[in-house]
Coordinates of C-alpha atoms and ligand atoms in Angstrom, one line a residue:
Chain A
X151 CA 15.0 -11.2 58.5
X152 CA 17.2 -8.7 60.2
X153 CA 17.9 -10.3 63.6
X154 CA 17.7 -14.0 64.2
X155 CA 18.1 -15.4 67.7
X156 CA 18.2 -19.1 68.1
X157 CA 18.2 -21.3 71.2
X158 CA 19.6 -18.6 73.5
X159 CA 20.4 -19.5 77.1
X160 CA 21.9 -17.3 79.7
X161 CA 22.4 -17.9 83.4
X162 CA 23.7 -15.6 86.1
X163 CA 25.0 -18.1 88.6
X164 CA 22.2 -20.5 89.0
X165 CA 19.6 -17.8 88.1
X166 CA 18.1 -18.5 84.6
X167 CA 17.9 -15.1 82.9
X168 CA 17.1 -16.5 79.4
X169 CA 15.6 -19.9 78.8
X170 CA 15.9 -21.2 75.2
X171 CA 14.9 -18.0 73.5
X172 CA 14.1 -17.9 69.7
X173 CA 13.2 -14.6 68.2
X174 CA 13.1 -13.2 64.7
X175 CA 13.1 -9.5 64.3
X176 CA 11.8 -8.3 60.9
X177 CA 13.9 -5.8 58.8
X178 CA 12.9 -2.2 58.8
X179 CA 10.3 -2.4 61.6
X180 CA 10.0 -1.0 65.0
X181 CA 9.8 -4.0 67.4
X182 CA 9.2 -3.8 71.2
X183 CA 10.5 -6.3 73.7
X184 CA 7.8 -6.0 76.4
X185 CA 7.6 -7.7 79.7
X186 CA 7.8 -7.2 83.5
X187 CA 11.0 -5.9 85.1
X188 CA 13.6 -8.7 85.6
X189 CA 12.1 -10.8 82.8
X190 CA 15.3 -10.8 80.8
X191 CA 14.6 -8.1 78.2
X192 CA 17.8 -6.2 78.7
X193 CA 19.9 -9.4 78.8
X194 CA 18.5 -10.4 75.4
X195 CA 19.1 -6.9 73.9
X196 CA 22.7 -6.8 75.3
X197 CA 23.4 -10.3 73.9
X198 CA 22.2 -9.1 70.5
X199 CA 24.5 -6.1 70.8
X200 CA 27.5 -8.2 72.0
X201 CA 27.7 -6.5 75.3
X202 CA 26.9 -9.7 77.1
X203 CA 27.8 -13.3 76.1
X204 CA 25.2 -16.0 75.9
X205 CA 25.9 -19.4 77.4
X206 CA 24.6 -21.2 74.4
X207 CA 22.7 -20.2 71.2
X208 CA 23.3 -18.0 68.2
X209 CA 22.7 -14.5 67.0
X210 CA 22.8 -13.4 63.4
X211 CA 22.4 -9.8 62.2
X212 CA 21.4 -9.1 58.6
X213 CA 22.4 -12.6 57.7
X214 CA 25.8 -12.3 59.3
X215 CA 26.6 -14.8 61.9
X216 CA 27.4 -12.6 64.9
X217 CA 27.5 -14.9 67.9
X218 CA 31.2 -14.6 68.4
X219 CA 31.7 -11.0 67.0
X220 CA 32.7 -8.4 69.6
X221 CA 30.4 -5.5 70.1
X222 CA 32.8 -3.3 68.1
X223 CA 32.3 -5.3 65.0
X224 CA 28.5 -5.8 65.0
X225 CA 27.6 -2.4 63.6
X226 CA 24.7 -2.1 66.1
X227 CA 23.5 1.2 67.6
X228 CA 22.8 1.0 71.3
X229 CA 20.9 3.6 73.4
X230 CA 21.0 3.2 77.1
X231 CA 18.3 4.1 79.7
X232 CA 20.6 6.5 81.5
X233 CA 22.0 8.1 78.2
X234 CA 25.6 7.0 78.7
X235 CA 26.8 10.4 77.4
X236 CA 30.5 11.2 77.0
X237 CA 30.4 14.0 79.5
X238 CA 33.6 15.7 78.6
X239 CA 32.7 16.1 75.0
X240 CA 30.3 18.6 73.4
X241 CA 27.1 17.4 71.8
X242 CA 28.6 17.5 68.3
X243 CA 31.7 15.6 69.5
X244 CA 29.5 12.9 71.0
X245 CA 27.7 12.5 67.8
X246 CA 30.9 12.5 65.8
X247 CA 32.6 9.8 68.0
X248 CA 31.7 6.8 65.9
X249 CA 32.6 8.5 62.7
X250 CA 36.0 9.6 64.0
X251 CA 36.7 6.0 65.1
X252 CA 36.0 5.0 61.5
X253 CA 38.4 7.7 60.3
X254 CA 36.0 9.4 58.0
X255 CA 37.2 12.6 56.3
X256 CA 36.7 15.7 58.5
X257 CA 34.3 17.5 56.2
X258 CA 32.1 14.4 55.8
X259 CA 31.9 14.0 59.6
X260 CA 31.0 17.7 60.0
X261 CA 28.3 17.4 57.4
X262 CA 26.9 14.2 58.9
X263 CA 26.9 15.6 62.4
X264 CA 25.0 18.7 61.3
X265 CA 22.5 16.5 59.5
X266 CA 21.9 14.3 62.5
X267 CA 21.6 17.2 65.0
X268 CA 18.9 18.6 62.7
X269 CA 17.2 15.3 62.7
X270 CA 17.0 15.2 66.5
X271 CA 16.3 18.9 66.8
X272 CA 19.5 19.8 68.7
X273 CA 21.3 22.0 66.1
X274 CA 21.4 25.0 68.4
X275 CA 23.0 22.9 71.2
X276 CA 25.9 21.5 69.1
X277 CA 28.6 23.2 71.2
X278 CA 27.1 22.6 74.6
X279 CA 28.2 19.9 77.0
X280 CA 25.7 17.1 77.8
X281 CA 25.4 18.4 81.4
X282 CA 23.7 21.5 80.0
X283 CA 20.9 19.5 78.3
X284 CA 17.7 18.1 79.8
X285 CA 17.1 14.4 80.0
X286 CA 15.0 14.3 76.9
X287 CA 17.7 16.2 74.9
X288 CA 20.4 14.0 76.2
X289 CA 18.6 10.9 75.0
X290 CA 18.0 12.5 71.6
X291 CA 21.7 13.2 71.4
X292 CA 22.4 9.6 72.3
X293 CA 20.1 8.5 69.6
X294 CA 21.9 10.7 67.0
X295 CA 25.2 9.3 68.2
X296 CA 24.0 5.8 67.7
X297 CA 22.5 6.6 64.2
X298 CA 25.7 8.4 63.1
X299 CA 27.5 5.1 62.2
X300 CA 24.5 3.9 60.1
X301 CA 24.0 0.8 62.2
X302 CA 22.2 -2.1 60.6
X303 CA 20.0 -2.3 63.7
X304 CA 19.2 0.2 66.4
X305 CA 18.7 -1.2 69.9
X306 CA 17.2 0.9 72.7
X307 CA 17.0 -0.3 76.3
X308 CA 14.1 1.5 78.1
X309 CA 15.2 4.7 76.3
X310 CA 12.5 6.8 78.0
X311 CA 12.5 5.1 81.3
X312 CA 14.3 7.8 83.2
X313 CA 12.2 10.7 81.8
X314 CA 9.0 12.2 83.3
X315 CA 5.6 11.2 81.9
X316 CA 5.1 14.1 79.6
X317 CA 8.5 14.1 78.0
X318 CA 8.2 10.3 77.8
X319 CA 5.0 10.6 75.8
X320 CA 6.5 13.3 73.5
X321 CA 9.6 11.3 72.8
X322 CA 7.7 8.1 72.2
X323 CA 5.6 9.8 69.4
X324 CA 8.7 11.4 68.1
X325 CA 10.5 8.0 67.9
X326 CA 7.7 6.6 65.9
X327 CA 7.9 9.5 63.4
X328 CA 11.6 9.3 63.3
X329 CA 11.4 5.6 62.5
X330 CA 9.0 6.3 59.7
X331 CA 11.6 8.6 58.2
X332 CA 14.8 6.6 58.9
X333 CA 13.5 3.0 58.6
X334 CA 16.4 1.4 60.4
X335 CA 15.5 -1.9 62.0
X336 CA 14.8 -0.9 65.6
X337 CA 14.2 -2.9 68.8
X338 CA 13.3 -1.2 72.0
X339 CA 12.8 -2.6 75.4
X340 CA 10.0 -1.4 77.6
X341 CA 7.9 -2.6 80.6
X342 CA 5.2 -0.2 79.7
X343 CA 2.4 -1.9 77.7
X344 CA 0.9 1.3 76.6
X345 CA 4.2 2.4 75.1
X346 CA 4.6 -0.8 73.2
X347 CA 1.0 -0.9 72.0
X348 CA 1.2 2.7 70.8
X349 CA 4.6 2.7 69.1
X350 CA 5.6 -0.8 67.9
X351 CA 4.9 -2.5 64.7
X352 CA 5.5 -5.8 66.4
X353 CA 5.7 -6.8 70.0
X354 CA 7.7 -9.7 71.6
X355 CA 6.4 -10.4 75.1
X356 CA 9.1 -11.7 77.4
X357 CA 8.5 -13.1 80.9
X358 CA 10.8 -15.0 83.2
X359 CA 13.4 -15.5 80.5
X360 CA 10.9 -16.9 78.0
X361 CA 9.1 -15.5 74.9
X362 CA 5.4 -15.7 75.7
X363 CA 4.1 -14.4 72.4
X364 CA 5.1 -12.5 69.3
X365 CA 2.7 -10.4 67.2
X366 CA 1.3 -7.1 66.2
X367 CA -0.3 -4.9 68.9
X368 CA -3.7 -5.9 67.6
X369 CA -2.9 -9.6 67.6
X370 CA -1.6 -9.5 71.1
X371 CA -4.5 -7.5 72.4
X372 CA -7.2 -9.4 70.6
X373 CA -5.8 -12.9 70.6
X374 CA -3.5 -13.2 73.6
X375 CA -1.8 -16.6 73.7
X376 CA -2.2 -17.0 77.4
X377 CA -3.4 -15.6 80.6
X378 CA -0.1 -13.8 81.2
X379 CA 0.0 -11.9 77.9
X380 CA -3.7 -11.0 78.4
X381 CA -3.2 -9.6 81.9
X382 CA 0.0 -7.9 81.0
X383 CA -1.5 -6.0 78.1
X384 CA -4.5 -4.7 79.9
X385 CA -7.0 -5.1 82.7
X386 CA -8.4 -8.6 83.1
X387 CA -11.2 -10.2 85.0
X388 CA -12.5 -13.7 85.3
X389 CA -16.0 -15.0 84.4
X390 CA -16.9 -18.7 84.5
X391 CA -13.4 -20.1 84.0
X392 CA -12.4 -17.6 81.4
X393 CA -10.1 -14.6 81.5
X394 CA -11.3 -11.6 79.6
X395 CA -11.4 -7.8 79.6
X396 CA -13.9 -6.0 81.8
X397 CA -15.2 -4.0 78.9
X398 CA -15.8 -7.3 77.0
X399 CA -18.6 -8.4 79.3
X400 CA -22.2 -7.8 78.4
X401 CA -24.5 -6.9 81.3
X402 CA -28.2 -7.4 81.1
X403 CA -30.9 -6.7 83.7
X404 CA -32.8 -9.9 82.7
X405 CA -31.5 -13.4 81.8
X406 CA -32.1 -13.0 78.0
X407 CA -28.8 -14.5 76.7
X408 CA -28.0 -18.2 76.9
X409 CA -25.2 -19.1 79.3
X410 CA -25.4 -15.9 81.3
X411 CA -24.3 -15.8 84.9
X412 CA -26.4 -14.2 87.6
X413 CA -24.9 -11.8 90.1
X414 CA -25.4 -8.8 92.2
X415 CA -23.7 -5.4 91.8
X416 CA -21.7 -4.9 94.9
X417 CA -19.9 -1.7 94.0
X418 CA -20.4 1.0 91.4
X419 CA -17.9 3.8 90.6
X420 CA -18.2 6.4 87.9
X421 CA -14.9 7.4 86.4
X422 CA -15.2 10.0 83.6
X423 CA -17.2 8.5 80.7
X424 CA -17.2 5.0 82.1
X425 CA -18.7 3.2 85.0
X426 CA -16.9 0.4 86.8
X427 CA -18.8 -2.3 88.5
X428 CA -18.0 -5.1 90.8
X429 CA -20.5 -8.0 90.4
X430 CA -20.6 -10.8 92.9
X431 CA -21.9 -13.8 91.0
X432 CA -24.0 -16.6 92.5
X433 CA -20.9 -18.9 92.1
X434 CA -19.1 -16.6 94.5
X435 CA -16.9 -15.0 91.8
X436 CA -16.1 -11.2 91.9
X437 CA -16.2 -10.0 88.4
X438 CA -15.1 -6.5 87.2
X439 CA -17.3 -5.0 84.5
X440 CA -16.9 -1.7 82.7
X441 CA -19.8 -0.1 80.9
X442 CA -20.4 3.3 79.4
X443 CA -22.2 5.9 81.4
X444 CA -25.1 5.9 78.9
X445 CA -25.5 2.2 79.2
X446 CA -25.5 2.4 83.0
X447 CA -28.1 5.1 83.0
X448 CA -30.4 3.3 80.4
X449 CA -30.4 0.2 82.6
X450 CA -30.6 2.2 85.8
X451 CA -27.7 0.3 87.3
X452 CA -27.1 0.7 91.0
X453 CA -25.6 -1.2 93.9
X454 CA -27.7 -4.1 95.0
X455 CA -29.3 -4.7 91.6
X456 CA -29.3 -8.3 90.2
X457 CA -27.8 -8.5 86.7
X458 CA -26.8 -11.3 84.2
X459 CA -23.3 -11.4 82.7
X460 CA -22.1 -12.9 79.4
X461 CA -18.8 -12.6 77.4
X462 CA -19.5 -10.2 74.5
X463 CA -19.4 -11.8 71.1
X464 CA -15.9 -11.6 69.6
X465 CA -14.3 -10.9 73.0
X466 CA -10.7 -11.9 73.6
X467 CA -10.9 -14.7 76.1
X468 CA -8.4 -17.3 77.3
X469 CA -9.0 -20.2 79.6
X470 CA -8.1 -19.3 83.1
X471 CA -4.9 -20.9 84.2
X472 CA -3.6 -21.9 87.6
X473 CA -1.3 -18.9 87.8
X474 CA -4.2 -16.5 87.0
X475 CA -4.0 -13.0 88.3
Chain B
X98 CA 39.2 33.5 102.7
X99 CA 40.5 35.1 105.9
X100 CA 41.2 31.7 107.4
X101 CA 42.9 30.7 104.2
X102 CA 45.1 33.8 104.3
X103 CA 46.0 33.3 108.0
X104 CA 46.8 29.6 107.6
X105 CA 48.5 29.6 104.3
X106 CA 49.5 33.0 102.9
X107 CA 51.0 34.7 106.0
X108 CA 53.5 31.9 106.7
X109 CA 54.4 31.7 103.1
X110 CA 54.9 35.4 102.9
X111 CA 57.0 35.3 106.0
X112 CA 59.3 32.8 104.4
X113 CA 59.7 34.8 101.3
X114 CA 60.3 38.0 103.3
X115 CA 63.0 36.3 105.5
X116 CA 64.6 35.0 102.3
X117 CA 65.1 38.4 100.7
X118 CA 65.8 40.4 103.8
X119 CA 69.5 40.1 103.2
X120 CA 69.0 41.5 99.7
X121 CA 68.9 40.0 96.3
X122 CA 72.7 39.3 96.1
X123 CA 72.8 37.3 99.3
X124 CA 69.7 35.3 98.2
X125 CA 71.3 34.6 94.8
X126 CA 74.6 33.7 96.4
X127 CA 72.9 31.3 98.8
X128 CA 71.0 29.3 96.2
X129 CA 73.8 29.2 93.6
X130 CA 76.2 27.8 96.2
X131 CA 77.4 24.6 94.8
X132 CA 76.3 22.3 97.6
X133 CA 72.9 24.0 97.8
X134 CA 72.1 24.0 94.1
X135 CA 73.2 20.3 93.9
X136 CA 70.7 19.5 96.6
X137 CA 67.9 21.5 94.9
X138 CA 68.7 19.8 91.6
X139 CA 68.7 16.3 93.1
X140 CA 65.5 16.9 95.1
X141 CA 63.5 18.4 92.2
X142 CA 64.6 16.0 89.5
X143 CA 64.0 13.0 91.8
X144 CA 60.6 14.3 92.8
X145 CA 59.7 14.8 89.2
X146 CA 60.9 11.3 88.2
X147 CA 58.9 9.8 91.1
X148 CA 55.9 11.7 90.1
X149 CA 56.2 10.5 86.6
X150 CA 56.3 6.9 87.8
X151 CA 53.3 7.5 90.0
X152 CA 51.3 9.1 87.1
X153 CA 51.8 5.8 85.2
X154 CA 51.6 3.3 88.0
X155 CA 49.0 4.9 90.2
X156 CA 46.1 4.7 87.7
X157 CA 47.2 1.1 86.8
X158 CA 47.1 0.0 90.4
X159 CA 43.8 1.8 90.9
X160 CA 42.4 0.1 87.8
X161 CA 43.5 -3.4 89.1
X162 CA 41.9 -2.6 92.5
X163 CA 38.6 -1.4 91.1
X164 CA 38.1 -3.7 88.1
X165 CA 39.9 -7.0 88.8
X166 CA 39.0 -9.6 91.2
X167 CA 41.8 -11.7 92.6
X168 CA 42.9 -13.5 95.7
X169 CA 44.7 -11.2 98.2
X170 CA 43.0 -8.0 96.9
X171 CA 42.0 -6.8 100.3
X172 CA 45.6 -7.3 101.5
X173 CA 46.8 -5.1 98.6
X174 CA 44.2 -2.5 99.6
X175 CA 45.7 -2.3 103.1
X176 CA 49.3 -2.4 101.8
X177 CA 48.7 0.7 99.6
X178 CA 48.0 2.8 102.7
X179 CA 51.0 1.6 104.7
X180 CA 53.2 4.5 103.5
X181 CA 50.5 6.9 104.7
X182 CA 50.2 5.2 108.1
X183 CA 53.8 4.7 108.8
X184 CA 55.8 7.4 110.5
X185 CA 58.4 8.4 107.9
X186 CA 61.4 7.7 110.2
X187 CA 60.0 4.1 110.6
X188 CA 59.7 3.9 106.8
X189 CA 63.3 5.0 106.7
X190 CA 64.3 2.2 109.1
X191 CA 62.4 -0.3 107.0
X192 CA 64.1 0.9 103.8
X193 CA 67.5 0.9 105.5
X194 CA 67.2 -2.7 106.7
X195 CA 65.8 -3.8 103.4
X196 CA 68.2 -2.0 101.0
X197 CA 71.1 -1.1 103.4
X198 CA 74.5 -2.5 103.8
X199 CA 73.4 -5.9 104.9
X200 CA 70.4 -6.1 102.6
X201 CA 68.6 -9.5 102.9
X202 CA 67.5 -9.1 99.3
X203 CA 71.0 -8.4 98.1
X204 CA 70.3 -4.8 97.0
X205 CA 72.7 -2.4 98.7
X206 CA 71.9 1.2 97.6
X207 CA 72.8 2.9 100.9
X208 CA 74.5 6.3 100.3
X209 CA 73.6 6.1 96.6
X210 CA 71.2 8.3 94.7
X211 CA 68.7 5.5 94.0
X212 CA 68.1 5.5 97.8
X213 CA 66.6 9.0 97.5
X214 CA 64.4 7.9 94.6
X215 CA 63.3 4.8 96.4
X216 CA 62.4 6.7 99.6
X217 CA 60.4 9.2 97.6
X218 CA 58.6 6.5 95.7
X219 CA 57.7 4.6 98.9
X220 CA 56.1 7.6 100.6
X221 CA 54.3 9.0 97.5
X222 CA 52.9 5.8 96.0
X223 CA 49.4 6.0 97.6
X224 CA 48.6 9.5 96.4
X225 CA 47.7 8.9 92.8
X226 CA 46.1 5.5 93.6
X227 CA 43.9 6.9 96.2
X228 CA 42.9 10.0 94.2
X229 CA 42.0 7.9 91.1
X230 CA 40.3 5.0 92.8
X231 CA 37.0 6.7 93.8
X232 CA 36.7 8.4 90.4
X233 CA 37.2 5.0 88.7
X234 CA 34.6 3.4 90.9
X235 CA 32.1 6.1 89.9
X236 CA 32.7 5.7 86.2
X237 CA 29.7 4.6 84.3
X238 CA 30.1 1.2 82.7
X239 CA 27.4 2.2 80.2
X240 CA 29.7 4.8 78.8
X241 CA 32.4 2.3 78.0
X242 CA 29.8 0.0 76.4
X243 CA 28.5 2.9 74.4
X244 CA 32.0 3.5 73.1
X245 CA 32.5 -0.1 72.3
X246 CA 29.2 -0.4 70.3
X247 CA 30.3 2.7 68.3
X248 CA 33.4 0.7 67.3
X249 CA 36.0 2.0 69.7
X250 CA 38.7 -0.5 70.7
X251 CA 39.5 -0.9 74.4
X252 CA 42.6 1.2 74.0
X253 CA 40.7 4.0 72.2
X254 CA 38.0 3.8 74.9
X255 CA 40.6 4.2 77.6
X256 CA 42.4 7.1 75.8
X257 CA 39.3 9.1 74.7
X258 CA 36.7 8.3 77.3
X259 CA 38.3 7.0 80.6
X260 CA 41.5 8.9 80.7
X261 CA 39.9 12.4 80.3
X262 CA 37.6 11.5 83.3
X263 CA 40.6 10.5 85.4
X264 CA 42.9 13.4 84.4
X265 CA 41.9 15.8 87.2
X266 CA 42.4 13.1 89.8
X267 CA 45.7 12.0 88.3
X268 CA 46.9 15.6 88.3
X269 CA 45.8 16.2 91.9
X270 CA 47.6 13.0 93.0
X271 CA 50.7 14.0 91.0
X272 CA 50.8 17.5 92.7
X273 CA 50.5 15.9 96.1
X274 CA 53.1 13.4 95.3
X275 CA 55.5 16.0 94.0
X276 CA 55.1 18.2 97.0
X277 CA 55.5 15.3 99.3
X278 CA 58.7 14.2 97.5
X279 CA 60.2 17.7 97.6
X280 CA 59.6 18.0 101.4
X281 CA 60.6 14.4 102.3
X282 CA 63.1 13.9 105.1
X283 CA 62.4 11.1 107.5
X284 CA 62.3 8.2 105.1
X285 CA 65.5 9.0 103.4
X286 CA 68.0 10.4 105.9
X287 CA 69.0 7.0 107.1
X288 CA 69.4 5.2 103.8
X289 CA 70.8 8.1 101.7
X290 CA 73.6 9.0 104.0
X291 CA 73.1 12.8 103.2
X292 CA 76.4 13.1 101.3
X293 CA 76.9 16.6 100.0
X294 CA 76.9 16.9 96.2
X295 CA 75.6 13.3 96.0
X296 CA 72.6 12.3 98.1
X297 CA 71.9 15.4 100.2
X298 CA 68.4 16.7 99.6
X299 CA 67.0 20.2 100.3
X300 CA 65.2 19.3 103.5
X301 CA 68.5 18.1 105.0
X302 CA 70.2 21.3 103.6
X303 CA 67.5 23.5 105.2
X304 CA 68.0 21.7 108.5
X305 CA 71.7 22.2 108.5
X306 CA 71.3 25.9 107.7
X307 CA 69.0 26.3 110.6
X308 CA 71.4 24.5 112.9
X309 CA 74.1 26.9 111.8
X310 CA 71.8 29.8 112.7
X311 CA 71.6 30.8 109.0
X312 CA 67.8 31.3 108.8
X313 CA 67.9 33.5 105.7
X314 CA 69.7 30.7 103.8
X315 CA 67.1 28.1 104.9
X316 CA 64.3 30.5 103.9
X317 CA 66.0 31.1 100.5
X318 CA 66.0 27.4 99.7
X319 CA 62.5 27.2 100.9
X320 CA 61.4 30.0 98.6
X321 CA 63.0 28.3 95.6
X322 CA 61.1 25.1 96.4
X323 CA 58.0 27.1 96.9
X324 CA 58.3 28.7 93.4
X325 CA 59.1 25.3 91.8
X326 CA 56.2 23.6 93.5
X327 CA 53.8 26.4 92.4
X328 CA 55.1 26.1 88.8
X329 CA 54.6 22.3 88.8
X330 CA 51.1 22.6 90.2
X331 CA 50.2 25.1 87.5
X332 CA 51.8 23.0 84.8
X333 CA 49.9 19.9 86.0
X334 CA 46.7 21.8 86.0
X335 CA 47.3 23.0 82.4
X336 CA 48.1 19.4 81.2
X337 CA 45.1 18.0 83.0
X338 CA 42.8 20.6 81.3
X339 CA 44.1 19.6 78.0
X340 CA 43.7 15.9 78.5
X341 CA 40.2 16.4 80.0
X342 CA 39.1 18.4 77.1
X343 CA 40.5 16.0 74.5
X344 CA 37.8 13.9 73.0
Ligands
ADP733 N1 25.2 -9.0 85.4 C1 24.3 -9.6 86.1 N2 24.6 -10.4 87.2 C2 23.7 -11.1 87.8 N3 22.4 -11.0 87.6 C3 22.0 -10.3 86.5 C4 22.9 -9.6 85.7 N4 22.2 -8.9 84.7 C5 20.9 -9.2 84.9 N5 20.8 -10.1 86.0 C6 19.5 -10.6 86.4 O1 18.8 -11.2 85.4 C7 17.5 -11.0 85.4 C8 17.0 -10.4 84.1 O2 17.6 -9.1 84.0 P1 17.2 -8.1 82.9 O3 17.6 -8.7 81.6 O4 17.9 -6.8 83.2 O5 15.7 -7.9 83.0 P2 14.7 -6.8 82.4 O6 15.5 -5.9 81.5 O7 13.7 -7.5 81.7 O8 14.2 -6.0 83.5 C9 17.2 -10.1 86.6 O9 16.7 -10.9 87.7 C10 18.6 -9.6 87.0 O10 18.7 -9.4 88.3
MG734 MG1 16.1 -3.9 81.7

């Protein structure tokens, strides 16, 4: 296992940023730390990198006990949200920095920098200053700079957070492909569930300083450990004491299924290929349901109709909790 | 541009013209006069020395002010500006009572060359500090952390990442402090004693020329100072560019 975090605690004053966190990050994979803003993701990542000190707990990287190693000695690549470029150095110099620190021979550095710039598609910008690059290009440069020293793990803190939606999407796909080529153990922080579900092999959900669940995107989506994970990964509604996804509710125009709940359609909106309904049940619950357009047409759904609702077979459901959304 | 010319260039030209009116020989004779050249040498060398001290101490003080937290920091903040706020003749009095003949701290440098150095240092201290401080405050902590995670020691990070960013501000502060040193009068006249060949500086020399109705001589000294100052500013800019481009 590449990164082992045990019993990590971190307070800022009397604010608890991390509360007894245990995480194991598998070697060679792309892992996402996912959670709402302020949940402690960056703090965890920075402690792994040695940029922040934990109050208690231990970190080991590739089997090496790293808890008391300074950042310089951890051989970790770190990519920051706002790029952290060395603005007085050219792109090539930025990338070469870590190798120059390690006093590698000049021709080796040159060769490696050329290789890396090719990898991140910045070869023609080698002699520019970072200020002459776009945000996406700067972040690719920062990535090449971090990869130059062949880190044992690569850590990215909301790497695409400062970019506009289109570039963000491009870079996200590109990171996935890059990882398939390079295979360095990678951990990236994001608060965007779509980004995590799309890119990561494994997701660690973090909220209020605690790990809520660890699993593959499918596991998290299909078997959320609790209401929080469920609602963070997608839309959630509640039906008869259960939390579940609006598209996982079966809707019938007659009470043919056992345990179905009766209700009236109070609102109906068509959005593209789907139809979103709000159903007011006889128990006084407002339930969101999503059905396909074809289904809505076949059943001639309209506002005011009485319908019966049941959780679809195999639907991801969790018991509704006090803190339900 | 016209404003710039009217405010800066025309008076400067006037000085130069006055200086050479009497012809090259007179100009040369004036500035190579033993007493005058001794004053020029003393002023320029002391100003250079003080500037060198400021170039080292200024960023250090700025660093402490920006990065460290300690008791009495706000007092220090205010104290840095005292030399700016104080009329120079008052500064001169303060220095005289501190380091004069009946010095309460037992340091008597009245009528000695260190008096000139001390006076220059006192009035120029804030320049580099105040130029560097805002730049240091704006520096991105991420960048230092990025350097650290790439394996750079704190010293290497300072030399290769922080210093190049500070270089323009240090150079600008150094230029100001040199120019101020060369032109200083009020803070040193009392303590230095203005002894010819020993502690007499150019500003005092210029004043006595004017008092003796020898305007061309005063202008000649001024022209030399002007040339030296220009050279120093150009030199500082060249050094700064080299440091800033180093990486
Ligand atoms: N250096 C710090 N000093 C004080 N509070 C901090 C510091 N760093 C982070 N915090 C607080 O810790 C909490 C977790 O922060 P962070 O790890 O950055 O969350 P995330 O990355 O998940 O958004 C936040 O409430 C933040 O305000
Ligand atoms: Mg964060």
